[in-house]
Amino acid sequence: EEKKEEEDEEEEKEDEEEPMDEEPPKVELTVEEKKCSFRKNPIPDLTTYSLGTSFTKFSLPERSEGFSEIRYDWSKQDKCQAYLKEWMTEKKTTTRVEDLQPGEWFAGKWPEWQKTTQMWRAKQNAWTTLVAKRAADKAARQAQKAARAAAKEARAKAAAAKKEAAEKAAAEGGEKKDEDVTMEEPEPEEEEDEPEEEEEDTESGKVDHDALDLFGLESVTDIGGGEPLFSAFGYEDWQLMSLRAELHFLAHAFKKDVNDPDRAGITTEHLIFYYNKYF
């Protein structure tokens, strides 16, 4: 017991001998913290969907709504109104329009564009078939021409060989007497060559795509000779054109359906969301 009392006394002395702590540090706010008038909670009061569908209806209280007294303790009314307007404008640029639905303009333009692209694809298929037919006809005419030339050459060679054989036989048998009259066999008449069909001059009507004035065309379905502007389009070209058209319709339909001058356009982080809304 005496030892315990001695230890307790020593501890008390040590506590008394320890110097007092310095004054606690003063809390200093940064410039950004001083500008912040509202405490930011780690968990928001509203879900993103609830805020996005309701914040455009936020407003300051007015006496006409039945309030007996309205006091602005932190800031004056005009500053509060300016703050609310600035906050709502900022939210419109960063918050999605959750309940947005495609409107009448889009409902009319989009099916019309789909019909147009189907018609263009049909035009391209018809042109491709026509070009293939022209190429096949040209190849057939060239084959016929080559066959006639080969037959003519073969007849000429046969006639030359026959003449050479006759001359050789005459030289071996000796000359006949002048008084002997022999009847010469008439040479077979050469077959008259069939008149060559005039080939269609398809090359002369070929369009020079490098010198083509795109903005001067009357129709993209005929740039000359019935050829459509998109005659050489491949799968990738059609897909790129379709994507560009979709973005065009999306940008214009969004402005019409939102009908809010504060929402000038679609931000990149919300592009996929709105794309899925319309397409």
Tab-separated table of C-alpha atoms in Angstrom:
chain	number	residue	atom	x	y	z
A	1	GLU	CA	0.000	0.000	0.000
A	2	GLU	CA	2.838	2.407	0.822
A	3	LYS	CA	4.423	1.707	-2.565
A	4	LYS	CA	1.149	2.464	-4.342
A	5	GLU	CA	0.803	5.725	-2.456
A	6	GLU	CA	4.360	6.682	-3.376
A	7	GLU	CA	3.712	5.909	-7.048
A	8	ASP	CA	0.531	7.981	-7.023
A	9	GLU	CA	2.369	10.893	-5.459
A	10	GLU	CA	5.137	10.657	-8.073
A	11	GLU	CA	2.585	10.661	-10.883
A	12	GLU	CA	0.859	13.698	-9.418
A	13	LYS	CA	4.207	15.504	-9.209
A	14	GLU	CA	4.984	14.631	-12.826
A	15	ASP	CA	1.594	15.945	-13.867
A	16	GLU	CA	2.199	19.143	-11.988
A	17	GLU	CA	5.675	19.542	-13.462
A	18	GLU	CA	4.456	19.120	-17.084
A	19	PRO	CA	4.118	22.519	-18.782
A	20	MET	CA	0.724	23.673	-19.937
A	21	ASP	CA	-0.137	23.227	-23.624
A	22	GLU	CA	0.015	26.235	-25.897
A	23	GLU	CA	-3.140	27.989	-26.992
A	24	PRO	CA	-5.219	25.864	-29.386
A	25	PRO	CA	-4.806	26.788	-33.077
A	26	LYS	CA	-7.349	29.131	-34.530
A	27	VAL	CA	-9.477	27.903	-37.407
A	28	GLU	CA	-8.763	29.807	-40.598
A	29	LEU	CA	-10.988	29.518	-43.659
A	30	THR	CA	-9.654	29.583	-47.187
A	31	VAL	CA	-10.902	32.023	-49.792
A	32	GLU	CA	-13.027	29.331	-51.411
A	33	GLU	CA	-14.498	28.285	-48.066
A	34	LYS	CA	-15.422	31.890	-47.273
A	35	LYS	CA	-17.317	32.120	-50.566
A	36	CYS	CA	-19.321	28.981	-49.758
A	37	SER	CA	-22.565	29.860	-48.001
A	38	PHE	CA	-23.961	26.338	-47.801
A	39	ARG	CA	-22.567	23.226	-46.228
A	40	LYS	CA	-21.935	20.405	-48.670
A	41	ASN	CA	-23.184	17.077	-47.417
A	42	PRO	CA	-21.471	13.848	-48.492
A	43	ILE	CA	-24.912	12.421	-49.256
A	44	PRO	CA	-27.184	14.733	-51.310
A	45	ASP	CA	-30.685	15.511	-50.125
A	46	LEU	CA	-32.206	14.587	-53.520
A	47	THR	CA	-31.380	11.890	-56.026
A	48	THR	CA	-29.995	12.954	-59.385
A	49	TYR	CA	-33.256	12.041	-61.115
A	50	SER	CA	-35.418	13.963	-58.600
A	51	LEU	CA	-33.210	17.035	-58.818
A	52	GLY	CA	-33.087	16.930	-62.607
A	53	THR	CA	-36.859	16.771	-62.949
A	54	SER	CA	-37.709	19.409	-60.319
A	55	PHE	CA	-34.996	22.083	-59.982
A	56	THR	CA	-36.386	24.147	-62.875
A	57	LYS	CA	-39.484	24.741	-60.715
A	58	PHE	CA	-37.495	26.147	-57.777
A	59	SER	CA	-38.311	29.741	-56.806
A	60	LEU	CA	-38.099	32.199	-53.913
A	61	PRO	CA	-41.133	32.620	-51.641
A	62	GLU	CA	-43.500	35.489	-52.347
A	63	ARG	CA	-46.245	37.131	-50.302
A	64	SER	CA	-48.786	36.212	-52.983
A	65	GLU	CA	-48.289	32.585	-51.961
A	66	GLY	CA	-49.775	33.291	-48.520
A	67	PHE	CA	-46.687	34.002	-46.415
A	68	SER	CA	-47.293	36.542	-43.627
A	69	GLU	CA	-43.614	37.564	-43.437
A	70	ILE	CA	-40.525	36.909	-45.588
A	71	ARG	CA	-37.078	37.735	-44.198
A	72	TYR	CA	-33.697	37.509	-45.933
A	73	ASP	CA	-31.145	37.244	-43.105
A	74	TRP	CA	-28.084	36.134	-45.090
A	75	SER	CA	-28.419	38.245	-48.223
A	76	LYS	CA	-30.863	40.723	-49.660
A	77	GLN	CA	-33.673	39.608	-51.911
A	78	ASP	CA	-32.072	40.781	-55.167
A	79	LYS	CA	-28.845	38.912	-54.372
A	80	CYS	CA	-30.817	35.788	-53.514
A	81	GLN	CA	-32.665	35.992	-56.813
A	82	ALA	CA	-29.394	36.461	-58.728
A	83	TYR	CA	-27.852	33.502	-56.910
A	84	LEU	CA	-30.810	31.245	-57.636
A	85	LYS	CA	-30.803	32.230	-61.307
A	86	GLU	CA	-27.057	31.594	-61.613
A	87	TRP	CA	-27.386	28.250	-59.828
A	88	MET	CA	-30.225	27.126	-62.089
A	89	THR	CA	-28.325	28.180	-65.227
A	90	GLU	CA	-25.289	26.189	-64.100
A	91	LYS	CA	-27.454	23.173	-63.312
A	92	LYS	CA	-29.036	23.302	-66.760
A	93	THR	CA	-25.629	22.919	-68.370
A	94	THR	CA	-24.546	20.025	-66.150
A	95	THR	CA	-27.806	18.190	-65.402
A	96	ARG	CA	-29.660	15.870	-67.766
A	97	VAL	CA	-33.279	16.418	-68.758
A	98	GLU	CA	-34.467	13.127	-67.352
A	99	ASP	CA	-38.051	13.305	-68.623
A	100	LEU	CA	-37.228	14.489	-72.154
A	101	GLN	CA	-39.243	12.809	-74.928
A	102	PRO	CA	-38.874	13.104	-78.745
A	103	GLY	CA	-41.267	15.710	-80.092
A	104	GLU	CA	-43.392	16.150	-83.190
A	105	TRP	CA	-40.580	17.585	-85.354
A	106	PHE	CA	-38.364	14.547	-84.803
A	107	ALA	CA	-41.271	12.122	-85.239
A	108	GLY	CA	-41.848	13.535	-88.728
A	109	LYS	CA	-38.275	14.059	-89.915
A	110	TRP	CA	-36.697	10.784	-88.807
A	111	PRO	CA	-39.008	8.377	-90.745
A	112	GLU	CA	-38.652	10.643	-93.792
A	113	TRP	CA	-34.859	10.349	-93.611
A	114	GLN	CA	-35.050	6.570	-93.270
A	115	LYS	CA	-37.174	6.365	-96.444
A	116	THR	CA	-34.679	8.572	-98.260
A	117	THR	CA	-31.719	6.380	-97.326
A	118	GLN	CA	-33.590	3.268	-98.448
A	119	MET	CA	-34.306	4.925	-101.788
A	120	TRP	CA	-30.649	5.902	-102.158
A	121	ARG	CA	-29.500	2.359	-101.462
A	122	ALA	CA	-31.912	1.092	-104.119
A	123	LYS	CA	-30.476	3.649	-106.567
A	124	GLN	CA	-26.956	2.459	-105.811
A	125	ASN	CA	-27.933	-1.201	-106.352
A	126	ALA	CA	-29.607	-0.338	-109.676
A	127	TRP	CA	-26.542	1.576	-110.836
A	128	THR	CA	-24.213	-1.259	-109.803
A	129	THR	CA	-26.342	-3.727	-111.780
A	130	LEU	CA	-26.323	-1.439	-114.824
A	131	VAL	CA	-22.538	-1.008	-114.711
A	132	ALA	CA	-22.061	-4.781	-114.429
A	133	LYS	CA	-24.393	-5.351	-117.404
A	134	ARG	CA	-22.508	-2.806	-119.512
A	135	ALA	CA	-19.207	-4.452	-118.649
A	136	ALA	CA	-20.570	-7.903	-119.528
A	137	ASP	CA	-21.957	-6.656	-122.876
A	138	LYS	CA	-18.659	-4.996	-123.699
A	139	ALA	CA	-16.727	-8.177	-122.871
A	140	ALA	CA	-19.120	-10.220	-125.069
A	141	ARG	CA	-18.638	-7.829	-128.011
A	142	GLN	CA	-14.875	-7.950	-127.615
A	143	ALA	CA	-14.997	-11.778	-127.512
A	144	GLN	CA	-17.058	-11.866	-130.727
A	145	LYS	CA	-14.670	-9.448	-132.402
A	146	ALA	CA	-11.675	-11.548	-131.359
A	147	ALA	CA	-13.387	-14.714	-132.643
A	148	ARG	CA	-14.078	-13.125	-136.073
A	149	ALA	CA	-10.479	-11.924	-136.306
A	150	ALA	CA	-9.179	-15.402	-135.414
A	151	ALA	CA	-11.447	-17.052	-138.029
A	152	LYS	CA	-10.325	-14.564	-140.690
A	153	GLU	CA	-6.684	-15.221	-139.865
A	154	ALA	CA	-7.240	-18.982	-139.996
A	155	ARG	CA	-8.856	-18.715	-143.471
A	156	ALA	CA	-5.962	-16.591	-144.681
A	157	LYS	CA	-3.422	-19.117	-143.435
A	158	ALA	CA	-5.326	-22.005	-145.042
A	159	ALA	CA	-5.492	-20.209	-148.392
A	160	ALA	CA	-1.773	-19.393	-148.246
A	161	ALA	CA	-0.896	-23.031	-147.413
A	162	LYS	CA	-3.067	-24.330	-150.262
A	163	LYS	CA	-1.473	-21.954	-152.747
A	164	GLU	CA	2.002	-22.896	-151.603
A	165	ALA	CA	1.204	-26.615	-151.998
A	166	ALA	CA	-0.135	-26.054	-155.532
A	167	GLU	CA	2.954	-24.132	-156.562
A	168	LYS	CA	5.204	-26.866	-155.175
A	169	ALA	CA	3.300	-29.601	-157.053
A	170	ALA	CA	3.541	-27.650	-160.312
A	171	ALA	CA	7.283	-27.217	-159.895
A	172	GLU	CA	7.807	-30.948	-159.330
A	173	GLY	CA	5.673	-32.082	-162.330
A	174	GLY	CA	7.400	-29.825	-164.848
A	175	GLU	CA	5.984	-27.241	-167.134
A	176	LYS	CA	3.067	-28.212	-169.292
A	177	LYS	CA	3.003	-27.627	-173.044
A	178	ASP	CA	1.750	-24.312	-174.206
A	179	GLU	CA	-0.938	-25.969	-176.328
A	180	ASP	CA	-2.347	-27.837	-173.406
A	181	VAL	CA	-5.078	-25.854	-171.984
A	182	THR	CA	-5.934	-26.469	-168.404
A	183	MET	CA	-8.878	-25.186	-166.499
A	184	GLU	CA	-7.876	-23.452	-163.329
A	185	GLU	CA	-10.058	-24.126	-160.372
A	186	PRO	CA	-11.638	-20.989	-159.141
A	187	GLU	CA	-10.395	-19.892	-155.749
A	188	PRO	CA	-13.048	-19.997	-153.069
A	189	GLU	CA	-14.505	-16.653	-152.385
A	190	GLU	CA	-13.601	-15.251	-149.074
A	191	GLU	CA	-16.475	-14.820	-146.704
A	192	GLU	CA	-17.336	-11.254	-146.223
A	193	ASP	CA	-16.635	-10.035	-142.762
A	194	GLU	CA	-19.709	-9.309	-140.799
A	195	PRO	CA	-20.083	-5.607	-140.128
A	196	GLU	CA	-18.863	-4.835	-136.639
A	197	GLU	CA	-21.444	-3.491	-134.300
A	198	GLU	CA	-20.701	-0.032	-133.138
A	199	GLU	CA	-19.788	-0.169	-129.493
A	200	GLU	CA	-21.613	2.093	-127.163
A	201	ASP	CA	-19.426	4.967	-126.154
A	202	THR	CA	-19.825	4.608	-122.413
A	203	GLU	CA	-16.462	6.106	-121.585
A	204	SER	CA	-17.347	9.476	-123.109
A	205	GLY	CA	-20.249	9.895	-120.677
A	206	LYS	CA	-18.171	9.036	-117.603
A	207	VAL	CA	-18.325	11.678	-114.860
A	208	ASP	CA	-15.121	13.320	-113.675
A	209	HIS	CA	-15.577	13.121	-109.905
A	210	ASP	CA	-12.554	15.321	-109.177
A	211	ALA	CA	-14.046	18.242	-111.115
A	212	LEU	CA	-17.571	17.713	-109.787
A	213	ASP	CA	-19.302	20.722	-108.187
A	214	LEU	CA	-21.228	19.151	-105.306
A	215	PHE	CA	-23.138	22.305	-104.413
A	216	GLY	CA	-24.211	22.819	-108.011
A	217	LEU	CA	-25.932	19.446	-108.359
A	218	GLU	CA	-29.651	19.430	-108.991
A	219	SER	CA	-29.977	15.979	-107.439
A	220	VAL	CA	-27.573	13.670	-105.604
A	221	THR	CA	-29.244	10.713	-107.308
A	222	ASP	CA	-27.967	11.748	-110.772
A	223	ILE	CA	-24.619	13.463	-111.285
A	224	GLY	CA	-24.575	12.531	-114.967
A	225	GLY	CA	-25.547	9.523	-117.035
A	226	GLY	CA	-27.841	8.289	-114.283
A	227	GLU	CA	-24.969	7.765	-111.842
A	228	PRO	CA	-25.785	8.662	-108.199
A	229	LEU	CA	-23.332	10.645	-106.094
A	230	PHE	CA	-23.015	7.706	-103.700
A	231	SER	CA	-22.382	5.094	-106.394
A	232	ALA	CA	-19.089	3.999	-104.817
A	233	PHE	CA	-20.290	3.999	-101.201
A	234	GLY	CA	-19.233	1.030	-99.094
A	235	TYR	CA	-20.567	-0.217	-95.759
A	236	GLU	CA	-18.350	2.185	-93.784
A	237	ASP	CA	-19.510	5.169	-95.886
A	238	TRP	CA	-23.182	4.423	-95.261
A	239	GLN	CA	-22.546	4.022	-91.530
A	240	LEU	CA	-20.643	7.306	-91.270
A	241	MET	CA	-23.362	9.126	-93.194
A	242	SER	CA	-26.035	7.603	-90.964
A	243	LEU	CA	-24.178	8.613	-87.785
A	244	ARG	CA	-23.726	12.153	-89.010
A	245	ALA	CA	-27.419	12.402	-89.864
A	246	GLU	CA	-28.385	11.041	-86.440
A	247	LEU	CA	-26.233	13.637	-84.664
A	248	HIS	CA	-27.755	16.346	-86.879
A	249	PHE	CA	-31.323	15.316	-86.006
A	250	LEU	CA	-30.403	14.891	-82.328
A	251	ALA	CA	-28.932	18.400	-82.031
A	252	HIS	CA	-31.910	20.104	-83.693
A	253	ALA	CA	-34.581	17.980	-82.015
A	254	PHE	CA	-33.036	18.561	-78.576
A	255	LYS	CA	-33.283	22.353	-78.902
A	256	LYS	CA	-36.874	22.137	-80.139
A	257	ASP	CA	-38.038	19.655	-77.489
A	258	VAL	CA	-36.293	21.316	-74.535
A	259	ASN	CA	-37.414	24.776	-75.686
A	260	ASP	CA	-35.104	26.496	-73.205
A	261	PRO	CA	-32.628	29.228	-74.311
A	262	ASP	CA	-30.400	28.383	-71.320
A	263	ARG	CA	-29.816	24.884	-72.737
A	264	ALA	CA	-27.852	25.800	-75.851
A	265	GLY	CA	-26.853	22.253	-76.685
A	266	ILE	CA	-25.813	18.813	-75.487
A	267	THR	CA	-22.656	18.298	-73.453
A	268	THR	CA	-20.383	15.402	-74.378
A	269	GLU	CA	-20.943	13.565	-71.089
A	270	HIS	CA	-24.707	13.476	-71.763
A	271	LEU	CA	-24.505	12.587	-75.456
A	272	ILE	CA	-25.059	8.837	-74.998
A	273	PHE	CA	-28.021	9.448	-72.665
A	274	TYR	CA	-29.844	11.668	-75.175
A	275	TYR	CA	-28.863	9.433	-78.114
A	276	ASN	CA	-30.595	6.508	-76.432
A	277	LYS	CA	-33.625	8.732	-75.793
A	278	TYR	CA	-34.093	9.433	-79.515
A	279	PHE	CA	-32.647	6.353	-81.182
